[in-house]
Short mmCIF file of C-alpha atoms and ligand atoms in Angstrom, two decimals:
data_model
loop_
_atom_site.label_atom_id
_atom_site.label_comp_id
_atom_site.label_asym_id
_atom_site.label_seq_id
_atom_site.Cartn_x
_atom_site.Cartn_y
_atom_site.Cartn_z
CA UNK A 34 -17.33 29.18 20.94
CA UNK A 35 -18.21 26.49 18.69
CA UNK A 36 -14.86 26.74 17.29
CA UNK A 37 -13.23 26.03 20.88
CA UNK A 38 -15.53 23.24 21.38
CA UNK A 39 -14.14 21.61 18.48
CA UNK A 40 -10.52 22.02 18.71
CA UNK A 41 -11.17 20.60 22.32
CA UNK A 42 -12.23 17.01 21.17
CA UNK A 43 -10.33 17.40 17.29
CA UNK A 44 -7.05 15.11 17.35
CA UNK A 45 -4.08 15.77 15.68
CA UNK A 46 -3.41 12.11 14.56
CA UNK A 47 -5.42 9.01 15.05
CA UNK A 48 -9.12 7.29 14.49
CA UNK A 49 -12.54 8.30 14.63
CA UNK A 50 -15.05 5.78 14.79
CA UNK A 51 -18.54 7.20 13.93
CA UNK A 52 -22.34 5.83 14.01
CA UNK A 53 -21.75 3.41 16.22
CA UNK A 54 -25.00 2.79 17.52
CA UNK A 55 -25.26 4.17 21.52
CA UNK A 56 -26.70 1.27 22.59
CA UNK A 57 -23.54 -0.53 21.53
CA UNK A 58 -20.49 1.95 22.30
CA UNK A 59 -19.18 -0.15 25.34
CA UNK A 60 -19.19 -2.83 23.54
CA UNK A 61 -17.04 -1.17 20.37
CA UNK A 62 -14.93 -0.45 23.51
CA UNK A 63 -14.15 -3.56 24.87
CA UNK A 64 -14.10 -5.70 21.26
CA UNK A 65 -11.70 -2.90 20.80
CA UNK A 66 -9.62 -3.52 23.94
CA UNK A 67 -9.76 -0.03 24.10
CA UNK A 68 -10.48 0.08 28.14
CA UNK A 69 -7.21 -1.17 28.49
CA UNK A 70 -5.37 0.84 25.98
CA UNK A 71 -2.87 3.68 27.02
CA UNK A 72 -4.04 6.12 24.25
CA UNK A 73 -5.63 9.17 24.45
CA UNK A 74 -9.59 8.66 23.94
CA UNK A 75 -12.60 10.67 23.98
CA UNK A 76 -15.97 9.56 23.03
CA UNK A 77 -19.37 11.18 22.86
CA UNK A 78 -22.68 9.29 22.93
CA UNK A 79 -26.41 10.09 22.46
CA UNK A 80 -25.80 11.97 19.67
CA UNK A 81 -28.26 12.75 17.04
CA UNK A 82 -28.04 10.81 13.79
CA UNK A 83 -29.58 11.10 10.17
CA UNK A 84 -28.80 7.46 10.04
CA UNK A 85 -29.63 5.73 13.17
CA UNK A 86 -31.51 7.18 16.36
CA UNK A 87 -28.98 8.02 18.65
CA UNK A 88 -25.25 7.15 17.56
CA UNK A 89 -21.92 7.40 19.47
CA UNK A 90 -18.36 8.85 18.14
CA UNK A 91 -15.10 7.34 19.85
CA UNK A 92 -11.59 9.24 19.08
CA UNK A 93 -8.60 7.67 19.34
CA UNK A 94 -5.47 9.77 19.28
CA UNK A 95 -2.42 7.72 17.91
CA UNK A 96 -3.73 4.73 16.47
CA UNK A 97 -4.80 3.38 13.39
CA UNK A 98 -6.39 0.13 13.53
CA UNK A 99 -5.84 -2.79 10.91
CA UNK A 100 -8.62 -4.01 8.62
CA UNK A 101 -9.24 -7.06 10.84
CA UNK A 102 -9.05 -5.27 14.01
CA UNK A 103 -11.64 -2.85 13.28
CA UNK A 104 -13.91 -5.39 11.45
CA UNK A 105 -14.57 -7.13 14.51
CA UNK A 106 -16.84 -4.55 15.61
CA UNK A 107 -19.10 -4.55 12.42
CA UNK A 108 -21.48 -6.90 14.42
CA UNK A 109 -22.28 -4.94 16.98
CA UNK A 110 -21.68 -1.21 14.93
CA UNK A 111 -22.19 -2.68 11.09
CA UNK A 112 -22.72 1.11 9.65
CA UNK A 113 -19.29 2.53 11.58
CA UNK A 114 -17.24 4.59 9.49
CA UNK A 115 -13.68 5.40 10.26
CA UNK A 116 -11.93 8.64 10.05
CA UNK A 117 -8.17 8.75 9.30
CA UNK A 118 -6.76 11.46 10.56
CA UNK A 119 -3.14 12.81 9.94
CA UNK A 120 -2.37 16.34 11.30
CA UNK A 121 -6.01 17.27 11.72
CA UNK A 122 -6.94 16.28 8.36
CA UNK A 123 -9.08 13.49 7.20
CA UNK A 124 -6.67 11.63 4.91
CA UNK A 125 -8.83 8.21 4.69
CA UNK A 126 -12.39 7.20 5.47
CA UNK A 127 -13.11 3.62 5.86
CA UNK A 128 -16.14 1.32 6.47
CA UNK A 129 -16.23 -1.83 8.43
CA UNK A 130 -17.47 -5.38 6.80
CA UNK A 131 -18.05 -8.78 8.61
CA UNK A 132 -14.73 -10.22 8.83
CA UNK A 133 -14.51 -14.19 7.40
CA UNK A 134 -13.55 -15.47 10.53
CA UNK A 135 -14.98 -14.39 13.96
CA UNK A 136 -13.39 -15.57 17.06
CA UNK A 137 -14.52 -15.29 20.52
CA UNK A 138 -17.26 -12.23 19.55
CA UNK A 139 -21.03 -14.06 18.83
CA UNK A 140 -22.49 -16.92 20.68
CA UNK A 141 -23.39 -19.85 19.16
CA UNK A 142 -27.43 -19.83 19.21
CA UNK A 143 -27.42 -23.95 19.44
CA UNK A 144 -28.03 -24.97 23.26
CA UNK A 145 -26.23 -28.06 22.75
CA UNK A 146 -22.88 -27.03 21.18
CA UNK A 147 -19.59 -27.01 23.18
CA UNK A 148 -19.05 -23.20 23.52
CA UNK A 149 -22.17 -23.07 25.20
CA UNK A 150 -20.97 -25.38 27.62
CA UNK A 151 -17.62 -24.94 28.09
CA UNK A 152 -15.68 -21.99 29.13
CA UNK A 153 -14.08 -21.13 25.82
CA UNK A 154 -13.66 -19.25 22.48
CA UNK A 155 -16.34 -19.53 20.09
CA UNK A 156 -15.10 -19.33 16.36
CA UNK A 157 -17.35 -18.25 12.83
CA UNK A 158 -16.65 -19.06 9.81
CA UNK A 159 -18.71 -16.33 7.78
CA UNK A 160 -21.38 -18.00 5.03
CA UNK A 161 -23.41 -14.94 3.90
CA UNK A 162 -23.50 -11.20 4.88
CA UNK A 163 -26.73 -10.09 3.41
CA UNK A 164 -28.33 -11.48 5.48
CA UNK A 165 -25.97 -12.21 7.94
CA UNK A 166 -25.30 -16.35 8.26
CA UNK A 167 -22.20 -17.26 10.84
CA UNK A 168 -21.15 -21.13 10.68
CA UNK A 169 -20.27 -22.25 13.92
CA UNK A 170 -16.63 -24.05 13.51
CA UNK A 171 -17.42 -26.62 16.50
CA UNK A 172 -21.38 -27.93 16.02
CA UNK A 173 -21.29 -26.58 12.34
CA UNK A 174 -24.62 -24.98 12.79
CA UNK A 175 -25.52 -22.09 11.08
CA UNK A 176 -26.29 -18.72 13.56
CA UNK A 177 -28.21 -15.93 11.70
CA UNK A 178 -28.87 -12.67 12.06
CA UNK A 179 -32.47 -12.97 14.24
CA UNK A 180 -30.37 -15.44 16.67
CA UNK A 181 -26.92 -13.62 16.90
CA UNK A 182 -26.04 -12.48 20.45
CA UNK A 183 -22.97 -10.47 20.49
CA UNK A 184 -20.75 -12.14 23.69
CA UNK B 290 -3.14 -38.50 6.87
CA UNK B 291 -0.44 -39.32 9.64
CA UNK B 292 -1.46 -37.91 13.13
CA UNK B 293 -4.58 -35.93 11.75
CA UNK B 294 -7.59 -35.99 13.60
CA UNK B 295 -11.26 -37.13 12.09
CA UNK B 296 -13.75 -35.56 13.66
CA UNK B 297 -15.83 -34.70 10.63
CA UNK B 298 -16.14 -36.43 7.40
CA UNK B 299 -15.54 -33.48 4.98
CA UNK B 300 -11.73 -33.55 6.98
CA UNK B 301 -10.88 -36.53 5.08
CA UNK B 302 -10.01 -35.95 0.80
CA UNK B 303 -11.28 -38.22 -2.19
CA UNK B 304 -8.10 -40.12 -1.93
CA UNK B 305 -8.10 -40.60 1.97
CA UNK B 306 -11.34 -41.64 1.67
CA UNK B 307 -10.26 -44.11 -1.01
CA UNK B 308 -7.34 -45.16 0.79
CA UNK B 309 -9.44 -46.01 4.29
CA UNK B 310 -11.77 -48.35 2.19
CA UNK B 311 -8.67 -50.29 0.31
CA UNK B 312 -7.19 -50.74 3.84
CA UNK B 313 -10.17 -51.78 5.41
CA UNK B 314 -10.46 -54.51 2.52
CA UNK B 315 -6.76 -55.11 3.38
CA UNK B 316 -7.65 -55.74 7.10
CA UNK B 317 -10.63 -57.57 6.39
CA UNK B 318 -8.49 -60.42 4.66
CA UNK B 319 -5.97 -60.45 7.35
CA UNK B 320 -7.54 -59.07 10.50
CA UNK B 321 -4.78 -59.77 13.09
CA UNK B 322 -2.18 -57.63 12.56
CA UNK B 323 -0.35 -56.39 15.51
CA UNK B 324 0.15 -52.98 14.53
CA UNK B 325 -1.11 -51.58 17.90
CA UNK B 326 1.70 -53.30 19.53
CA UNK B 327 2.86 -51.23 22.64
CA UNK B 328 0.40 -48.06 21.72
CA UNK B 329 -2.79 -47.06 24.28
CA UNK B 330 -5.95 -46.03 23.03
CA UNK B 331 -7.77 -43.55 25.12
CA UNK B 332 -12.17 -44.71 24.54
CA UNK B 333 -13.89 -41.58 26.32
CA UNK B 334 -17.68 -42.69 25.88
CA UNK B 335 -19.15 -39.37 27.75
CA UNK B 336 -22.20 -41.12 26.66
CA UNK B 337 -22.99 -45.10 26.26
CA UNK B 338 -23.13 -46.39 23.09
CA UNK B 339 -22.44 -50.16 23.06
CA UNK B 340 -22.26 -50.83 19.15
CA UNK B 341 -19.94 -48.02 18.73
CA UNK B 342 -17.76 -48.73 21.25
CA UNK B 343 -17.85 -52.50 21.15
CA UNK B 344 -16.94 -52.17 17.29
CA UNK B 345 -13.93 -49.78 18.25
CA UNK B 346 -12.69 -51.89 21.22
CA UNK B 347 -12.87 -55.20 18.99
CA UNK B 348 -10.91 -52.93 16.16
CA UNK B 349 -7.72 -51.82 18.94
CA UNK B 350 -7.67 -55.21 20.65
CA UNK B 351 -7.17 -57.09 17.12
CA UNK B 352 -4.60 -54.65 16.26
CA UNK B 353 -3.32 -55.66 19.49
CA UNK B 354 -3.37 -52.34 21.25
CA UNK B 355 -3.94 -51.30 25.07
CA UNK B 356 -7.24 -49.87 25.72
CA UNK B 357 -8.19 -47.06 28.58
CA UNK B 358 -10.89 -44.83 29.26
CA UNK B 359 -14.80 -44.88 30.51
CA UNK B 360 -18.08 -46.29 29.32
CA UNK B 361 -19.90 -43.62 30.45
CA UNK B 362 -19.40 -40.36 31.99
CA UNK B 363 -21.16 -41.42 35.10
CA UNK B 364 -18.07 -43.27 35.71
CA UNK B 365 -15.72 -40.50 35.00
CA UNK B 366 -14.20 -36.92 36.41
CA UNK B 367 -16.48 -35.61 34.20
CA UNK B 368 -19.22 -35.97 37.14
CA UNK B 369 -17.08 -33.92 39.59
CA UNK B 370 -17.33 -31.04 37.03
CA UNK B 371 -14.01 -31.44 35.13
CA UNK B 372 -14.19 -29.48 31.65
CA UNK B 373 -13.39 -31.56 28.54
CA UNK B 374 -10.65 -29.64 27.92
CA UNK B 375 -9.08 -31.17 31.22
CA UNK B 376 -9.80 -34.53 30.68
CA UNK B 377 -8.27 -34.44 27.06
CA UNK B 378 -5.28 -32.42 28.55
CA UNK B 379 -4.76 -35.51 30.93
CA UNK B 380 -5.81 -38.22 28.52
CA UNK B 381 -3.38 -37.11 25.60
CA UNK B 382 -0.67 -37.76 27.91
CA UNK B 383 -1.26 -40.67 28.58
CA UNK B 384 -2.27 -42.38 25.52
CA UNK B 385 -1.51 -42.45 21.62
CA UNK B 386 -4.93 -41.63 20.03
CA UNK B 387 -8.04 -40.94 21.33
CA UNK B 388 -11.43 -42.15 20.31
CA UNK B 389 -14.36 -39.94 22.03
CA UNK B 390 -18.00 -40.13 22.07
CA UNK B 391 -19.69 -37.20 23.56
CA UNK B 392 -23.69 -35.67 23.50
CA UNK B 393 -22.57 -32.10 23.14
CA UNK B 394 -22.16 -30.92 19.42
CA UNK B 395 -18.60 -29.87 18.55
CA UNK B 396 -17.04 -31.43 21.52
CA UNK B 397 -14.84 -33.48 18.97
CA UNK B 398 -13.76 -30.12 16.84
CA UNK B 399 -12.44 -28.66 20.47
CA UNK B 400 -10.77 -32.24 21.86
CA UNK B 401 -8.65 -32.15 18.59
CA UNK B 402 -7.49 -28.82 18.84
CA UNK B 403 -6.66 -29.47 23.08
CA UNK B 404 -5.34 -32.78 22.27
CA UNK B 405 -1.26 -33.37 21.36
CA UNK B 406 -2.49 -36.60 20.14
CA UNK B 407 -4.82 -37.37 17.35
CA UNK B 408 -8.67 -37.38 17.88
CA UNK B 409 -11.40 -39.64 16.58
CA UNK B 410 -14.90 -38.66 16.82
CA UNK B 411 -17.53 -41.29 17.68
CA UNK B 412 -20.49 -39.57 17.20
CA UNK B 413 -20.73 -35.44 19.05
CA UNK B 414 -24.21 -35.68 19.68
CA UNK B 415 -26.25 -34.95 16.48
CA UNK B 416 -23.59 -33.50 14.67
CA UNK B 417 -20.89 -35.77 13.20
CA UNK B 418 -19.83 -39.98 13.09
CA UNK B 419 -17.53 -40.13 10.57
CA UNK B 420 -16.72 -43.77 11.02
CA UNK B 421 -20.35 -44.64 10.53
CA UNK B 422 -19.41 -42.96 6.74
CA UNK B 423 -16.64 -44.62 6.42
CA UNK B 424 -18.05 -47.72 6.82
CA UNK B 425 -20.80 -47.15 5.55
CA UNK B 426 -18.68 -45.98 2.41
CA UNK B 427 -16.58 -49.76 2.72
CA UNK B 428 -19.90 -51.40 2.88
CA UNK B 429 -20.73 -50.00 -0.58
CA UNK B 430 -17.75 -50.52 -1.65
CA UNK B 431 -17.22 -53.83 -1.16
CA UNK B 432 -20.69 -54.86 -2.20
CA UNK B 433 -20.63 -52.70 -5.57
CA UNK B 434 -16.93 -53.16 -6.58
CA UNK B 435 -16.78 -49.16 -7.04
CA UNK B 436 -17.91 -46.05 -5.17
CA UNK B 437 -18.51 -44.30 -8.82
CA UNK B 438 -21.74 -43.43 -10.38
CA UNK B 439 -24.15 -45.50 -8.23
CA UNK B 440 -27.93 -44.54 -8.01
CA UNK B 441 -28.49 -44.50 -4.02
CA UNK B 442 -31.70 -44.36 -2.40
CA UNK B 443 -32.21 -42.88 1.12
CA UNK B 444 -35.56 -43.65 2.86
CA UNK B 445 -36.60 -42.64 6.08
CA UNK B 446 -36.09 -39.79 8.40
CA UNK B 447 -33.76 -37.58 5.65
CA UNK B 448 -34.20 -34.56 7.61
CA UNK B 449 -32.65 -35.04 11.22
CA UNK B 450 -30.65 -38.23 10.29
CA UNK B 451 -27.33 -37.45 10.56
CA UNK B 452 -25.88 -40.49 8.90
CA UNK B 453 -27.44 -40.05 5.59
CA UNK B 454 -26.07 -36.43 5.50
CA UNK B 455 -22.71 -37.23 5.75
CA UNK B 456 -22.99 -40.15 3.38
CA UNK B 457 -24.30 -37.55 1.09
CA UNK B 458 -21.56 -35.18 1.63
CA UNK B 459 -18.91 -37.70 1.07
CA UNK B 460 -20.61 -39.88 -2.04
CA UNK B 461 -20.96 -36.81 -4.19
CA UNK B 462 -17.24 -36.91 -4.53
CA UNK B 463 -17.89 -39.67 -6.33
CA UNK B 464 -20.87 -38.76 -9.41
CA UNK B 465 -23.59 -40.85 -7.62
CA UNK B 466 -27.57 -40.47 -8.35
CA UNK B 467 -29.67 -39.88 -5.27
CA UNK B 468 -32.89 -40.49 -4.65
CA UNK B 469 -34.58 -39.15 -1.63
CA UNK B 470 -37.53 -40.94 0.19
CA UNK B 471 -39.40 -39.36 2.93
CA UNK B 472 -42.54 -37.87 4.50
CA UNK B 473 -42.95 -34.47 3.73
CA UNK B 474 -41.78 -33.58 7.27
CA UNK B 475 -38.92 -35.54 6.90
CA UNK B 476 -37.69 -34.27 3.72
CA UNK B 477 -33.45 -33.71 2.78
CA UNK B 478 -33.01 -30.09 3.91
CA UNK B 479 -32.60 -27.57 1.45
CA UNK B 480 -28.86 -26.92 2.44
CA UNK B 481 -28.30 -30.63 0.96
CA UNK B 482 -29.97 -30.34 -2.05
CA UNK B 483 -27.98 -26.68 -2.63
CA UNK B 484 -24.90 -28.52 -2.11
CA UNK B 485 -25.91 -31.12 -4.88
CA UNK B 486 -27.39 -28.38 -7.11
CA UNK B 487 -23.82 -26.47 -6.59
CA UNK B 488 -21.99 -29.81 -7.50
CA UNK B 489 -24.47 -30.71 -10.55
CA UNK B 490 -25.41 -33.78 -9.12
CA UNK B 491 -28.67 -35.25 -9.89
CA UNK B 492 -31.23 -36.56 -6.88
CA UNK B 493 -35.28 -36.71 -7.00
CA UNK B 494 -37.40 -36.70 -4.32
CA UNK B 495 -40.64 -38.81 -3.77
CA UNK B 496 -42.87 -39.13 -0.86
CA UNK B 497 -44.18 -42.91 -1.82
CA UNK B 498 -41.76 -45.68 -1.27
CA UNK B 499 -43.10 -48.18 -4.54
CA UNK B 500 -41.06 -49.89 -7.14
CA UNK B 501 -39.04 -46.91 -7.95
CA UNK B 502 -36.23 -48.79 -5.91
CA UNK B 503 -35.98 -51.10 -9.12
CA UNK B 504 -33.52 -48.45 -10.06
CA UNK B 505 -31.39 -48.73 -6.82
CA UNK B 506 -27.96 -50.13 -6.69
CA UNK B 507 -27.90 -49.11 -2.69
CA UNK B 508 -31.04 -48.63 -0.74
CA UNK B 509 -29.94 -46.76 2.80
CA UNK B 510 -33.12 -47.35 5.37
CA UNK B 511 -33.23 -44.89 8.25
CA UNK B 512 -35.13 -44.99 11.46
CA UNK B 513 -38.30 -42.73 11.82
CA UNK B 514 -38.01 -41.45 15.49
CA UNK B 515 -41.29 -40.88 17.20
CA UNK B 516 -39.37 -38.37 19.00
CA UNK B 517 -39.12 -36.23 15.98
CA UNK B 518 -42.75 -35.70 15.58
CA UNK B 519 -44.70 -32.96 17.38
CA UNK B 520 -47.97 -34.57 16.34
CA UNK B 521 -48.66 -38.17 17.39
CA UNK B 522 -50.78 -38.91 14.43
CA UNK B 523 -48.64 -37.81 11.91
CA UNK B 524 -46.31 -40.25 13.15
CA UNK B 525 -48.91 -42.97 13.20
CA UNK B 526 -49.44 -42.55 9.48
CA UNK B 527 -45.76 -42.63 8.43
CA UNK B 528 -44.23 -44.65 10.92
CA UNK B 529 -46.03 -47.87 8.69
CA UNK B 530 -45.98 -46.18 5.57
CA UNK B 531 -41.57 -46.64 4.98
CA UNK B 532 -41.39 -49.93 5.53
CA UNK B 533 -39.60 -52.23 3.61
CA UNK B 534 -40.74 -55.58 2.79
CA UNK B 535 -39.42 -58.76 1.28
CA UNK B 536 -42.02 -58.70 -1.82
CA UNK B 537 -40.86 -55.14 -2.37
CA UNK B 538 -37.61 -56.62 -3.39
CA UNK B 539 -38.76 -59.04 -6.45
CA UNK B 540 -37.56 -56.74 -9.51
CA UNK B 541 -34.87 -54.71 -7.75
CA UNK B 542 -31.16 -55.37 -9.48
CA UNK B 543 -29.35 -58.04 -8.76
CA UNK B 544 -26.35 -56.04 -6.97
CA UNK B 545 -28.87 -54.07 -4.94
CA UNK B 546 -27.80 -54.03 -1.12
CA UNK B 547 -29.76 -53.23 1.94
CA UNK B 548 -27.96 -51.15 4.45
CA UNK B 549 -29.17 -49.98 7.45
CA UNK B 550 -27.08 -47.92 10.30
CA UNK B 551 -28.81 -50.02 12.86
CA UNK B 552 -30.79 -50.54 15.36
CA UNK B 553 -33.90 -50.83 13.44
CA UNK B 554 -37.35 -50.57 14.87
CA UNK B 555 -39.74 -51.94 12.28
CA UNK B 556 -38.55 -49.92 9.25
CA UNK B 557 -37.14 -53.33 7.72
CA UNK B 558 -39.65 -56.35 7.98
CA UNK B 559 -37.72 -59.30 9.58
CA UNK B 560 -38.96 -61.41 5.98
CA UNK B 561 -35.82 -59.08 4.76
CA UNK B 562 -33.45 -60.48 6.60
CA UNK B 563 -32.79 -63.86 4.79
CA UNK B 564 -32.62 -62.33 1.41
CA UNK B 565 -29.11 -61.84 0.27
CA UNK B 566 -29.54 -59.07 -0.89
CA UNK B 567 -29.81 -57.65 3.05
CA UNK B 568 -26.82 -56.16 3.68
CA UNK B 569 -27.00 -54.53 7.26
CA UNK B 570 -25.64 -57.31 9.78
CA UNK B 571 -22.40 -57.25 8.08
CA UNK B 572 -22.45 -53.83 6.99
CA UNK B 573 -22.20 -53.70 11.33
CA UNK B 574 -18.95 -55.92 10.76
CA UNK B 575 -17.49 -54.05 8.42
CA UNK B 576 -17.24 -51.17 10.75
CA UNK B 577 -14.46 -53.01 12.89
CA UNK B 578 -12.47 -52.97 9.58
CA UNK B 579 -12.98 -49.82 8.50
CA UNK B 580 -12.03 -48.37 12.00
CA UNK B 581 -8.81 -50.56 11.86
CA UNK B 582 -7.59 -48.87 8.74
CA UNK B 583 -8.73 -45.62 10.18
CA UNK B 584 -6.58 -45.91 13.41
CA UNK B 585 -4.01 -47.65 11.64
CA UNK B 586 -3.46 -44.96 8.87
CA UNK B 587 -4.32 -41.96 11.23
CA UNK B 588 -0.99 -43.39 13.26
CA UNK B 589 1.00 -43.74 10.61
CA UNK B 590 1.23 -47.45 10.79
CA UNK B 591 -0.16 -48.22 7.23
ZN1 ZN C 709 -22.09 -24.38 18.15
#
């Protein structure tokens, strides 16, 4: 029985994104544009995790992500782990890291910043990974982890 | 630097800064050069700043250019809810260059991305005001004969003053020594001190405004603004401590010049005005030549 359950959700070729915080599952889906994808996608949420409270998992068939594509989720799912599946086997495991440039993901903490007053895309450059510091490319102010908001 | 916008002083290299400074002195020697003949410059002041606007408009007129624009946003379509993007798209069709002052931080960078013509930032909120920095650099160059190896004293509000931050960044290319004089609550932020550390530039911090200024080549004064203090008593305490008086200049260096971005409140006593070391009024005039140099070089006319 257990074996059958596994085979239903297993994918032949594609990517499994594991260790997504359950609260951010839909953010991850939206950042990766999976809501508009034609690929077969299965996801589970509120699964028990030893690393975090409740996790979510996404399996995308026939899809391999480029590093700068997948790294976009690092702000909402910093501990996400990727399993690259080929012919039912995990051929590679990857972690995500905050990219050097973030476009349209984070919100600038500065209320006087143009990005908070005009309909436009935000742009940040990474200053520091740990602790996180992002420099707004417009107002040039630093947004830190404490003030970080995802759009 | 042809067709390059000027949003932040760090957009210009050391060579480009020196080029502007040299051009400014050419324009000062020969101010009526109709290089902008047949060109239209948009002067977009989304918030009023008479001083900066008049300086730019004088520079444009001396270069023989035409001006379109507005002097505050109440007379522009912004009050009808037009986005900055739409205003810039429209105006960049009409003109060869945009000069923009805007209360929001980052607005100039965004405008430069949306515009087909170069944008000169004439102040974006508390963020950047690079033409002020270039006129400061020209003033220093003109009075000291060089930008290299100078001892620069910055006095007053070093925490919020964007002019001192930009000046610090720009002067850092010229091996200076800095002395910072400010109340504890308005000290130079750590990010700038870390920047100086990383470049191996010496700086000293002082709480008291005393005879240490005898070592100065440049004394750059700023306003201590009341609204920066949450504590009214604290403001009353510091506002009269950082006041420059003529008697304090007795033993200062011959080449010392006193700069101030203006307008001043009480931080430079009027008894300093007649001292030949007072330079803040000429400094303002230098703004016209610096802005002529900036516009001419951005349009590739010099
Ligand atoms: Zn910003």
